Coordinates of C-alpha atoms and ligand atoms in Angstrom, one line a residue:
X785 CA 52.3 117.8 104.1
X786 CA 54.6 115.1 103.9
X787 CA 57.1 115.2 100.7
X788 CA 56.3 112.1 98.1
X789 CA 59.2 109.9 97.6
X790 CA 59.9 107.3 94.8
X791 CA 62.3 104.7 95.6
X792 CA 63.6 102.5 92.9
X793 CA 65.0 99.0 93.5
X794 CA 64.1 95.7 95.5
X795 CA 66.7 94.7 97.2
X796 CA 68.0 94.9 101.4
X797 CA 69.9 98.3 100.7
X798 CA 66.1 100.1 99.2
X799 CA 64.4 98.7 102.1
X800 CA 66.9 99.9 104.5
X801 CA 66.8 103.5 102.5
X802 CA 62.2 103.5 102.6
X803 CA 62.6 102.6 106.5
X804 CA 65.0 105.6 106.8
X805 CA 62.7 108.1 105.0
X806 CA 60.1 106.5 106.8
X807 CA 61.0 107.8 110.1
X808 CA 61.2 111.1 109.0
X809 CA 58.0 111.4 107.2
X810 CA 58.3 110.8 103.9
X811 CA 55.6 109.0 101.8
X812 CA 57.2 106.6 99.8
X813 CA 56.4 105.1 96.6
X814 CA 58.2 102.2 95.4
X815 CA 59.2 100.6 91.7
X816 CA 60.9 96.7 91.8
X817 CA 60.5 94.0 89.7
X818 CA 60.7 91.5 92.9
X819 CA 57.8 91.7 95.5
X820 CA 59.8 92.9 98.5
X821 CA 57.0 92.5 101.5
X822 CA 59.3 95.1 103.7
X823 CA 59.0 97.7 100.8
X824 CA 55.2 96.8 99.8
X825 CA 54.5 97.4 104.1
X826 CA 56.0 101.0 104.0
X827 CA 54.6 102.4 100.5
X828 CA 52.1 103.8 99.8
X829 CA 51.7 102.7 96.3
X830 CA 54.7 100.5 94.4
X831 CA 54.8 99.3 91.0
X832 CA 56.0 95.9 90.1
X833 CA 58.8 96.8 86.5
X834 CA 61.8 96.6 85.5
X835 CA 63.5 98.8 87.3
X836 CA 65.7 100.2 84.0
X837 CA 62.7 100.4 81.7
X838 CA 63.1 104.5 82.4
X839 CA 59.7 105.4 80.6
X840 CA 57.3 103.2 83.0
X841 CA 59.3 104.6 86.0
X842 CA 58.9 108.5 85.3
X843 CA 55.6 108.0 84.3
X844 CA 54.5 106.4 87.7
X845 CA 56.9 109.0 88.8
X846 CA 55.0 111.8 87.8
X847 CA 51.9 110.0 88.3
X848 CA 52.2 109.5 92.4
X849 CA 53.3 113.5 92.4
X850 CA 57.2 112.2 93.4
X851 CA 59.2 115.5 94.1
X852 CA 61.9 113.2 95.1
X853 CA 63.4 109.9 93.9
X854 CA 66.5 107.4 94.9
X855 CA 67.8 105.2 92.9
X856 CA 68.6 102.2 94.6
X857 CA 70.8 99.6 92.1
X858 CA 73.5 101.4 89.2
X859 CA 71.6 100.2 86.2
X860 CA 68.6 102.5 85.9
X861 CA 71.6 105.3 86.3
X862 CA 73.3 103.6 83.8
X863 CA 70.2 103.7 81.8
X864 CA 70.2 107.5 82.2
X865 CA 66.7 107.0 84.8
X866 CA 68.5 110.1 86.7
X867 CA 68.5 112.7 83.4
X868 CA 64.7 111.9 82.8
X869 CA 63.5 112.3 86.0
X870 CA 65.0 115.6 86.0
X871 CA 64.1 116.8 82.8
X872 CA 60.2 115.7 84.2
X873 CA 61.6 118.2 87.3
X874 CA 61.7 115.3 90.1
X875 CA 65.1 115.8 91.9
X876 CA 67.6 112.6 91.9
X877 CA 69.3 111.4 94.6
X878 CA 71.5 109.1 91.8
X879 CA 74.3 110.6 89.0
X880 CA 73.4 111.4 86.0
X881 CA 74.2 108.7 82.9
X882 CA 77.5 110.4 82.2
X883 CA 78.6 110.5 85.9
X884 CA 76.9 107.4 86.9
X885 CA 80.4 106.3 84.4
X886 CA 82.2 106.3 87.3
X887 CA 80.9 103.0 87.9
X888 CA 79.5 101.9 84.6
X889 CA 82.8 101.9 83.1
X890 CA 86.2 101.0 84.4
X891 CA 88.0 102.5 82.2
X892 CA 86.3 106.0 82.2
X893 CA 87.2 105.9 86.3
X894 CA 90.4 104.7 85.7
X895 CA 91.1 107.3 83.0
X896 CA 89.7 110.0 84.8
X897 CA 91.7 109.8 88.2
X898 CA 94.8 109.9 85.5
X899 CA 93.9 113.0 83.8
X900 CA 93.4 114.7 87.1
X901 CA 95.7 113.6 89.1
X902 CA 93.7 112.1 91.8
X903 CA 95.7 109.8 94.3
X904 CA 95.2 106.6 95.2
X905 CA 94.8 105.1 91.3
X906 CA 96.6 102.2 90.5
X907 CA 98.6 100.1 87.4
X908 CA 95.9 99.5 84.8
X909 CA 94.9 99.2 81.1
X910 CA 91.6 97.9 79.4
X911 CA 91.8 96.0 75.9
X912 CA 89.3 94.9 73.6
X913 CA 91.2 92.2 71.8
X914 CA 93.4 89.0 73.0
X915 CA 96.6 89.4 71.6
X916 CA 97.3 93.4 72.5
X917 CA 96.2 92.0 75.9
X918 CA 98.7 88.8 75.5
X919 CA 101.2 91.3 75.6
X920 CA 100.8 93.2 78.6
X921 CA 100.0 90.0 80.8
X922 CA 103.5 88.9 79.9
X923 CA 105.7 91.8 80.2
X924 CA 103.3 92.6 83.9
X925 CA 105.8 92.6 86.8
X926 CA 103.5 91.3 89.0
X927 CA 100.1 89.5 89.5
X928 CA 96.8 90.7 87.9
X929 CA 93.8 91.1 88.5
X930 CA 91.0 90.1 85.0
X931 CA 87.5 92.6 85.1
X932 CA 85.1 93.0 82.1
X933 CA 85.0 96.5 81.4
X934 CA 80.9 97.2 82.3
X935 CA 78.7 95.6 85.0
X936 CA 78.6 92.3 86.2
X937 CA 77.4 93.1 90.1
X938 CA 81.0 92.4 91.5
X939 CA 81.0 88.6 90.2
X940 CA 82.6 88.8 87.1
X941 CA 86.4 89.5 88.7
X942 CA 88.5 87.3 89.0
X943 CA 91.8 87.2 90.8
X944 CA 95.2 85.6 90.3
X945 CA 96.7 83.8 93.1
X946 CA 93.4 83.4 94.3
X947 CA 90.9 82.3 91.2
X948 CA 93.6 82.2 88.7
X949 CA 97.4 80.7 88.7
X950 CA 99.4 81.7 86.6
X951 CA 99.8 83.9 83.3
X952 CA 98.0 80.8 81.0
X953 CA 94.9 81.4 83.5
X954 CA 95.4 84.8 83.6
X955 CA 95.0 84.5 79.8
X956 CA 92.4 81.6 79.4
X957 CA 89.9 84.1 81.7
X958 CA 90.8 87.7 79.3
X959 CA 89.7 85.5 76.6
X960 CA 86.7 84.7 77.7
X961 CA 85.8 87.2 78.8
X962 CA 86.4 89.0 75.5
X963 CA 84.6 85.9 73.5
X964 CA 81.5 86.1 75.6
X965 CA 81.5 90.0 75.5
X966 CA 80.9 89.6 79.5
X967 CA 80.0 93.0 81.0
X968 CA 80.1 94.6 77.5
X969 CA 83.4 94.7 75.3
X970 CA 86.2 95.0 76.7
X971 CA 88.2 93.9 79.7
X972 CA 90.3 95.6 82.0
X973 CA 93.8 94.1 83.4
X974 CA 95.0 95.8 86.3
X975 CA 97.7 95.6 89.3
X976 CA 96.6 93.5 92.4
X977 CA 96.2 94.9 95.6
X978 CA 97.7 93.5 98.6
X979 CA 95.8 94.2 102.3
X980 CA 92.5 94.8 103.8
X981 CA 89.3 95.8 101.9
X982 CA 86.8 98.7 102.9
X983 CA 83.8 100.7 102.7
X984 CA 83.7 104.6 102.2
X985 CA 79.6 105.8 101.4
X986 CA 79.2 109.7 101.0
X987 CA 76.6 111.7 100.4
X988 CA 77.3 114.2 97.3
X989 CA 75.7 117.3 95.9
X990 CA 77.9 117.5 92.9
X991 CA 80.8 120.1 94.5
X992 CA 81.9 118.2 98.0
X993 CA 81.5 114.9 99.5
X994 CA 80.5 114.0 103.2
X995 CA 81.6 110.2 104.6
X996 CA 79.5 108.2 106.5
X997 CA 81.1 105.5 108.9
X998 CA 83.5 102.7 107.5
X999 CA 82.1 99.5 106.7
X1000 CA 84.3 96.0 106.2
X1001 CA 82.2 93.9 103.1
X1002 CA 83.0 90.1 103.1
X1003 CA 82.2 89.3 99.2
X1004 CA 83.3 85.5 99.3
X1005 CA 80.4 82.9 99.6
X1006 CA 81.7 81.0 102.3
X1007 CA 83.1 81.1 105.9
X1008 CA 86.9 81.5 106.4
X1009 CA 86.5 84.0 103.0
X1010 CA 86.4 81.1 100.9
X1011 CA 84.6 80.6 97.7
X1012 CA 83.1 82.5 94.6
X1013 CA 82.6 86.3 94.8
X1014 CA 79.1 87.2 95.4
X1015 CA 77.2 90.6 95.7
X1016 CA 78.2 90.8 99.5
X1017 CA 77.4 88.3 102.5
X1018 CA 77.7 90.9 105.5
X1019 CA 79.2 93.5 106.8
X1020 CA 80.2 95.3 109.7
X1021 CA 81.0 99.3 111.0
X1022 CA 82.4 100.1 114.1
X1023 CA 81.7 102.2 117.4
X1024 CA 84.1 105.4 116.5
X1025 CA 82.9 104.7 112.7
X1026 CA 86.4 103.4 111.7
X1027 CA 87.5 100.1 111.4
X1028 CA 89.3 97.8 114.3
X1029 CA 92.6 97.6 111.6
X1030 CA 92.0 101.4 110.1
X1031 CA 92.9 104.5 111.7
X1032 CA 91.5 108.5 111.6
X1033 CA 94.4 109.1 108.9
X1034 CA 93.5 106.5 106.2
X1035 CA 89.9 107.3 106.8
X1036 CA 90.6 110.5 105.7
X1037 CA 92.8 109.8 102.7
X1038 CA 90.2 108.4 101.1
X1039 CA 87.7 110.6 101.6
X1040 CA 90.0 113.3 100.0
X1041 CA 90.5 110.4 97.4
X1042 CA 86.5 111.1 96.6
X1043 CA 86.6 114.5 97.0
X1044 CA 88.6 114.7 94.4
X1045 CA 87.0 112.4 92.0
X1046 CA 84.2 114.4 92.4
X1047 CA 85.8 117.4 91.3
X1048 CA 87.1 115.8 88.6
X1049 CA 83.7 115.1 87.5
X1050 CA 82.5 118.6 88.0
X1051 CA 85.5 119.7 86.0
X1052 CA 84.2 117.6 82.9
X1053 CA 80.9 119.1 83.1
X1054 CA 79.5 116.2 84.9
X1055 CA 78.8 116.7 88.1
X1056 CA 78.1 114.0 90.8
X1057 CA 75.1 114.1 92.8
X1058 CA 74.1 111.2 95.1
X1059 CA 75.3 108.5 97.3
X1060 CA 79.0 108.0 95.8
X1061 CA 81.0 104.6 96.9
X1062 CA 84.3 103.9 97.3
X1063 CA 85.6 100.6 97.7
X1064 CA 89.2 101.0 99.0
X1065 CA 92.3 98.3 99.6
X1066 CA 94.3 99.5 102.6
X1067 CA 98.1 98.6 101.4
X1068 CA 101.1 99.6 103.4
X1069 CA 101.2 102.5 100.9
X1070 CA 97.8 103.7 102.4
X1071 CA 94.3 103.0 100.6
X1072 CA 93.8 102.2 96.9
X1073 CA 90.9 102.3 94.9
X1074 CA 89.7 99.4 93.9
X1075 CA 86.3 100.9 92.2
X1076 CA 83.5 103.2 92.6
X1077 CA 80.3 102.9 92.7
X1078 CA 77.1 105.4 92.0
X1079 CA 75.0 104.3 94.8
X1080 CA 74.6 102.7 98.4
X1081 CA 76.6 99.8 99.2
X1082 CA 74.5 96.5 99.7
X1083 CA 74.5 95.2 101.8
X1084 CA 76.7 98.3 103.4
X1085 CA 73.3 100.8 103.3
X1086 CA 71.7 98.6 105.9
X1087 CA 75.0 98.9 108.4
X1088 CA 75.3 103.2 107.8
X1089 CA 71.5 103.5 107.9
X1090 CA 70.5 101.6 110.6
X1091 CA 72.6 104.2 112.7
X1092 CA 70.6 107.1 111.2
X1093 CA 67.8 107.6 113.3
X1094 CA 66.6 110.9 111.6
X1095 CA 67.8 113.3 108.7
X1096 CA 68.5 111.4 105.9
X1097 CA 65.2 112.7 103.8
X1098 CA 67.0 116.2 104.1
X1099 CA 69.8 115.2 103.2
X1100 CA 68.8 113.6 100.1
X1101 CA 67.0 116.6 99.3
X1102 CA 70.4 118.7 99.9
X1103 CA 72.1 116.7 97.0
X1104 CA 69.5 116.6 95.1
X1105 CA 69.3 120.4 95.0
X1106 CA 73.3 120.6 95.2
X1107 CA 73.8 121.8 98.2
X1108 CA 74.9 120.1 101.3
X1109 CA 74.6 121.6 104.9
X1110 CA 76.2 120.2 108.2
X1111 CA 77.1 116.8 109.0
X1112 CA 74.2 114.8 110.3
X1113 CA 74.8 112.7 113.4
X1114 CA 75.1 108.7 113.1
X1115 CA 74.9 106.9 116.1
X1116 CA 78.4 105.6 118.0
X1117 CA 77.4 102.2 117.5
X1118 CA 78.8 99.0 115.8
X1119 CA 77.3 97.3 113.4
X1120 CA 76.8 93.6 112.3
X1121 CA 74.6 92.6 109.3
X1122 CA 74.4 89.0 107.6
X1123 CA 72.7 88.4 104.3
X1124 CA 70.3 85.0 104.5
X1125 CA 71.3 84.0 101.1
X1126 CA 69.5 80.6 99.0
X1127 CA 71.0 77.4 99.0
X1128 CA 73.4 77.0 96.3
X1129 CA 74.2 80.8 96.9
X1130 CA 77.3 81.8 94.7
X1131 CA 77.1 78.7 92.4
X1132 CA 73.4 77.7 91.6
X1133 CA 71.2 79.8 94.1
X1134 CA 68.2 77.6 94.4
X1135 CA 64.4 79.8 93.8
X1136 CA 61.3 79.5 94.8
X1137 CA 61.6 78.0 98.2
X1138 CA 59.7 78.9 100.9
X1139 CA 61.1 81.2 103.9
X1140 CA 60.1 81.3 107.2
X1141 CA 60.6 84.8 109.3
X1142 CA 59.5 85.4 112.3
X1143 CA 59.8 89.2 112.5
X1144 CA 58.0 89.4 115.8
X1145 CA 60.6 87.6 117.6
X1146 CA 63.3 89.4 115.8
X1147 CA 62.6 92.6 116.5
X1148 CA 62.2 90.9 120.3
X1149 CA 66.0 89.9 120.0
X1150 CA 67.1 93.9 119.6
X1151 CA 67.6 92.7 116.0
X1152 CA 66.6 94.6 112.7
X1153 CA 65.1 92.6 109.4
X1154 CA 65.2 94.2 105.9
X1155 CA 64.3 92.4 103.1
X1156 CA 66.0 91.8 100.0
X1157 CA 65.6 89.6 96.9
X1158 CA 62.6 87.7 97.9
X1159 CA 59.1 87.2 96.2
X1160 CA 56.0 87.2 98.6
X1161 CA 53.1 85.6 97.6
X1162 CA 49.4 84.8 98.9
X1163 CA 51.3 86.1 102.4
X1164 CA 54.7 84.2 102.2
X1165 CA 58.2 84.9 101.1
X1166 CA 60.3 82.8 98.9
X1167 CA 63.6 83.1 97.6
X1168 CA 65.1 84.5 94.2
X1169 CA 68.3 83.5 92.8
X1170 CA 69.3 86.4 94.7
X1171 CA 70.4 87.3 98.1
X1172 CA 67.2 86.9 100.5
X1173 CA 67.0 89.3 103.5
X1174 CA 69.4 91.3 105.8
X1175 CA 69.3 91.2 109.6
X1176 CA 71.5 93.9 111.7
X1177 CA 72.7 93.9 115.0
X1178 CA 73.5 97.4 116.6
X1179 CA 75.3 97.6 120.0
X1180 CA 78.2 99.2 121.2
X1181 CA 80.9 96.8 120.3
X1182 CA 81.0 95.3 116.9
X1183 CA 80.9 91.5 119.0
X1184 CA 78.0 92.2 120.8
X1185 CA 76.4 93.8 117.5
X1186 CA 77.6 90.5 116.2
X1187 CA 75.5 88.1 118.8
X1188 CA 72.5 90.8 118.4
X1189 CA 72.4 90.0 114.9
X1190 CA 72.9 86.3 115.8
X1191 CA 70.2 86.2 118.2
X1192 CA 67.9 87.6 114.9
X1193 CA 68.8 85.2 112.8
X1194 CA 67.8 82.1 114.8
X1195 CA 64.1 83.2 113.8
X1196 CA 64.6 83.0 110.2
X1197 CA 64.2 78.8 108.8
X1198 CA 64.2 77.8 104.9
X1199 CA 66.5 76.1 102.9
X1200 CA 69.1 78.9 103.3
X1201 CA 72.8 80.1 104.6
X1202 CA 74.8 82.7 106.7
X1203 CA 77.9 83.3 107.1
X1204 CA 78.3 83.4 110.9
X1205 CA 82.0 83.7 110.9
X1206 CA 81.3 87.5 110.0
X1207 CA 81.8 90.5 112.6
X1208 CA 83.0 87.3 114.9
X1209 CA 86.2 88.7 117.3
X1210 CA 88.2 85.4 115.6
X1211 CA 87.6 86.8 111.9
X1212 CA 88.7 91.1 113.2
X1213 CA 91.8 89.7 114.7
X1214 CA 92.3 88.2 111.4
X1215 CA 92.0 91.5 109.6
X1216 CA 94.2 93.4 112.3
X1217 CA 96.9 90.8 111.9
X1218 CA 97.3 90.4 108.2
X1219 CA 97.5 94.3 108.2
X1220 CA 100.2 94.6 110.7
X1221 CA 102.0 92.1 108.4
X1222 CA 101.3 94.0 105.3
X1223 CA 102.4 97.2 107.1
X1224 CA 105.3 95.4 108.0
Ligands
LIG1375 P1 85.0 94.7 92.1 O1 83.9 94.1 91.3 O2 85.9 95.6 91.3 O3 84.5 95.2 93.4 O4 85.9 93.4 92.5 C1 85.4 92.3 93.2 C2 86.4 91.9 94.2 O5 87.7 91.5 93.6 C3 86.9 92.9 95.2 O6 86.0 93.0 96.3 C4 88.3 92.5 95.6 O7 88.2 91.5 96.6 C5 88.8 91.9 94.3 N1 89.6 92.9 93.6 C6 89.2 93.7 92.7 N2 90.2 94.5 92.2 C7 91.3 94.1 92.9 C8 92.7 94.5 92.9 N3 93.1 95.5 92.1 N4 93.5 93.9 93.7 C9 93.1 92.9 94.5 N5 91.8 92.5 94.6 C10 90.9 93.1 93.8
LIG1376 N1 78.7 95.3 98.6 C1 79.3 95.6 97.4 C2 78.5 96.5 96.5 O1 77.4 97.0 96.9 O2 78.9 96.8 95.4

């Protein structure tokens, strides 16, 4: 008998993890609040909620006879979605509320790589009012970087040098953060980074970590990396699971950077089970952290499990039941996946129109479609202010992953965008070069 899955989330990262449990035989069940038509095609019953209204989820939990659920998005974790669900005897693949903190609060991550000692932290402190805050901007050595202290999905941060110039912007930005209260109460101020971003994903079971291939993110709206951050516009992994500017060494740095904050966690009495994140700057001093987070990448999940053609239901069973077994093999292939986002994207994302995809002819191209933030209705998809769909090339060189992916998207219309420059060989040499110049 097949094991009952519940999957929480609507999004391109949950569709990508149903497909995956999908092929090995798992009957999924599904919670969202958006009607995702990929999702809805692969469950066998879903429930349209809020996806942090815990109640309504572990009821319809424990209704469909779940043994199993992941949590796709941080916020039901944060909402503590993980502790009920386990308390009802349905095993988590998702932290519990107190080590979901790790990404629910900046300051507790911060914090806790000081206490233990775990490398790869960096210059920080968080305030909670404007003048104690005044203080440290103008005594800082160097440029800053402005975060509220709880969730804003990655748009709240704002850099100087790049969104901010000078201390008086620095300033203008803590303040309003603090005024608004945006991501909570306070805001954190910390060191800027200098050098290439990346991707670590590991599976956990609350005692060791195990990384999946790399992935490069591009956060910034627009082509050229120009623009207002965003949830993610693509991604990309490579053949030999590293990156074409990162090597085996800093690869494995920061997985021992993870390993560590998960025993730091399991130190506190909190251990960490499920998909932990990393999201690294390589500097010339090796990789930094620039944050965790208690889930998949997205749209990273769609690059690491498109190249997992069977094991991950076992695997999230492992963590769940805190105990992880051998690797499991991804496929030596690169990777290229492009969010189609709405019009307006990044400013004023524009919902409600219509979408057409033609997933006949993708899948046709070699190409892979998984649906994000989209509503269907009366058989067709619109957009959300959200981002709308994924398509991933897989090949054995990140540019010919690139044109796969390419060759997908011509077969999706609306009134949308793409940012084509990604996974493109003119955008890697980019990368390579600007970290041989920070290497120096
Ligand atoms: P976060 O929400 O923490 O992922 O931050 C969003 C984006 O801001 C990151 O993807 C980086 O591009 C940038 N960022 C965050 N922290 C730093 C830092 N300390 N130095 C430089 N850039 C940063
Ligand atoms: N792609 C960035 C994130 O999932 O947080």
């Amino acid at each position: 008998m097949s094991i009952k899955v519940l999957v929480v989330g609507g999004g391109g990262r949950e569709h990508a993890i149903v497909e995956a449990l999908l092929r090995d035989g798992a009957e999924v069940y599904s919670v969202m609040k958006n009607l995702n038509p990929g999702i809805a095609r692969g469950a066998k019953a879903l429930r349209l909620l809020s996806e942090t209204d815990v109640p309504q989820v572990v009821e319809f939990a424990v209704q469909c006879g779940a043994e199993l659920a992941v949590v796709g998005p941080e916020a039901p974790l944060e909402a503590g979605l993980s502790d009920q669900l386990v308390k009802r005897g349905i095993g988590c693949v998702g932290p519990s509320q107190a080590a979901a903190r790790l990404e629910t609060s900046k300051r507790f991550a911060r914090r806790l790589m000081r206490k233990h000692g775990v490398p790869g932290n960096i210059e920080f402190d968080t305030f909670r009012d404007l003048e104690t805050a005044r203080t440290f901007v103008n005594d800082f050595p160097g440029q800053l970087v402005v975060k509220p202290e709880g969730l804003t999905g990655g748009k709240g941060v704002k850099v100087e040098g790049e969104h901010l110039q000078g201390k008086n912007e620095v300033l203008d930005y803590v303040k309003e953060v603090l005024d608004k209260r945006i991501g909570g109460a306070g805001v954190v101020l910390e060191e800027r980074l200098v050098g290439e971003e990346f991707t670590l994903q590991a599976f956990c079971d609350g005692r060791d970590v195990m990384g999946m291939p790399l992935v490069q993110d591009h956060k910034r709206a627009y082509e050229g990396d120009v623009g207002p951050n965003t949830g993610g516009m693509g991604s990309y992994s490579d053949a030999d699971h590293l990156l074409p500017f990162l090597g085996n060494e800093d690869k494995d740095t920061a997985e021992d950077i993870m390993r560590r904050a998960v025993l730091a966690l399991r130190e506190e009495g909190t251990p960490y089970r499920g998909i932990l994140y990393g999201q690294f700057m390589l500097t010339r001093d090796g990789p930094k952290v620039i944050e965790f987070n208690a889930r998949f990448g997205d749209p990273e999940a769609m690059n690491v499990l498109t190249l997992l053609e069977n094991g991950f239901l076992g695997l999230c069973q492992a963590m769940a039941e805190g105990r992880l077994g051998p690797p499991v093999p991804f496929q030596p292939q690169a990777t290229v996946c492009k969010y189609v986002v709405p019009a307006g994207y990044g400013t004023k994302p524009q919902a409600g129109t219509p979408i057409n995809v033609d997933e006949g002819a993708i899948v046709k191209a070699g190409a892979t479609v998984y649906y994000a933030a989209v509503d269907e209705r009366e058989g067709k998809v619109y957009t959300t202010t959200s981002r709308s769909l994924g398509v991933v090339g897989v090949a054995e060189t990140i540019e010919r992953a690139e044109e796969v992916c390419e060759a997908g998207l011509a077969h999706v219309k609306g009134d949308v965008f793409v940012r084509h420059d990604i996974g493109r060989g003119e955008l890697l040499r980019r990368r390579v070069e600007h970290m041989r110049q920070v290497r120096g």
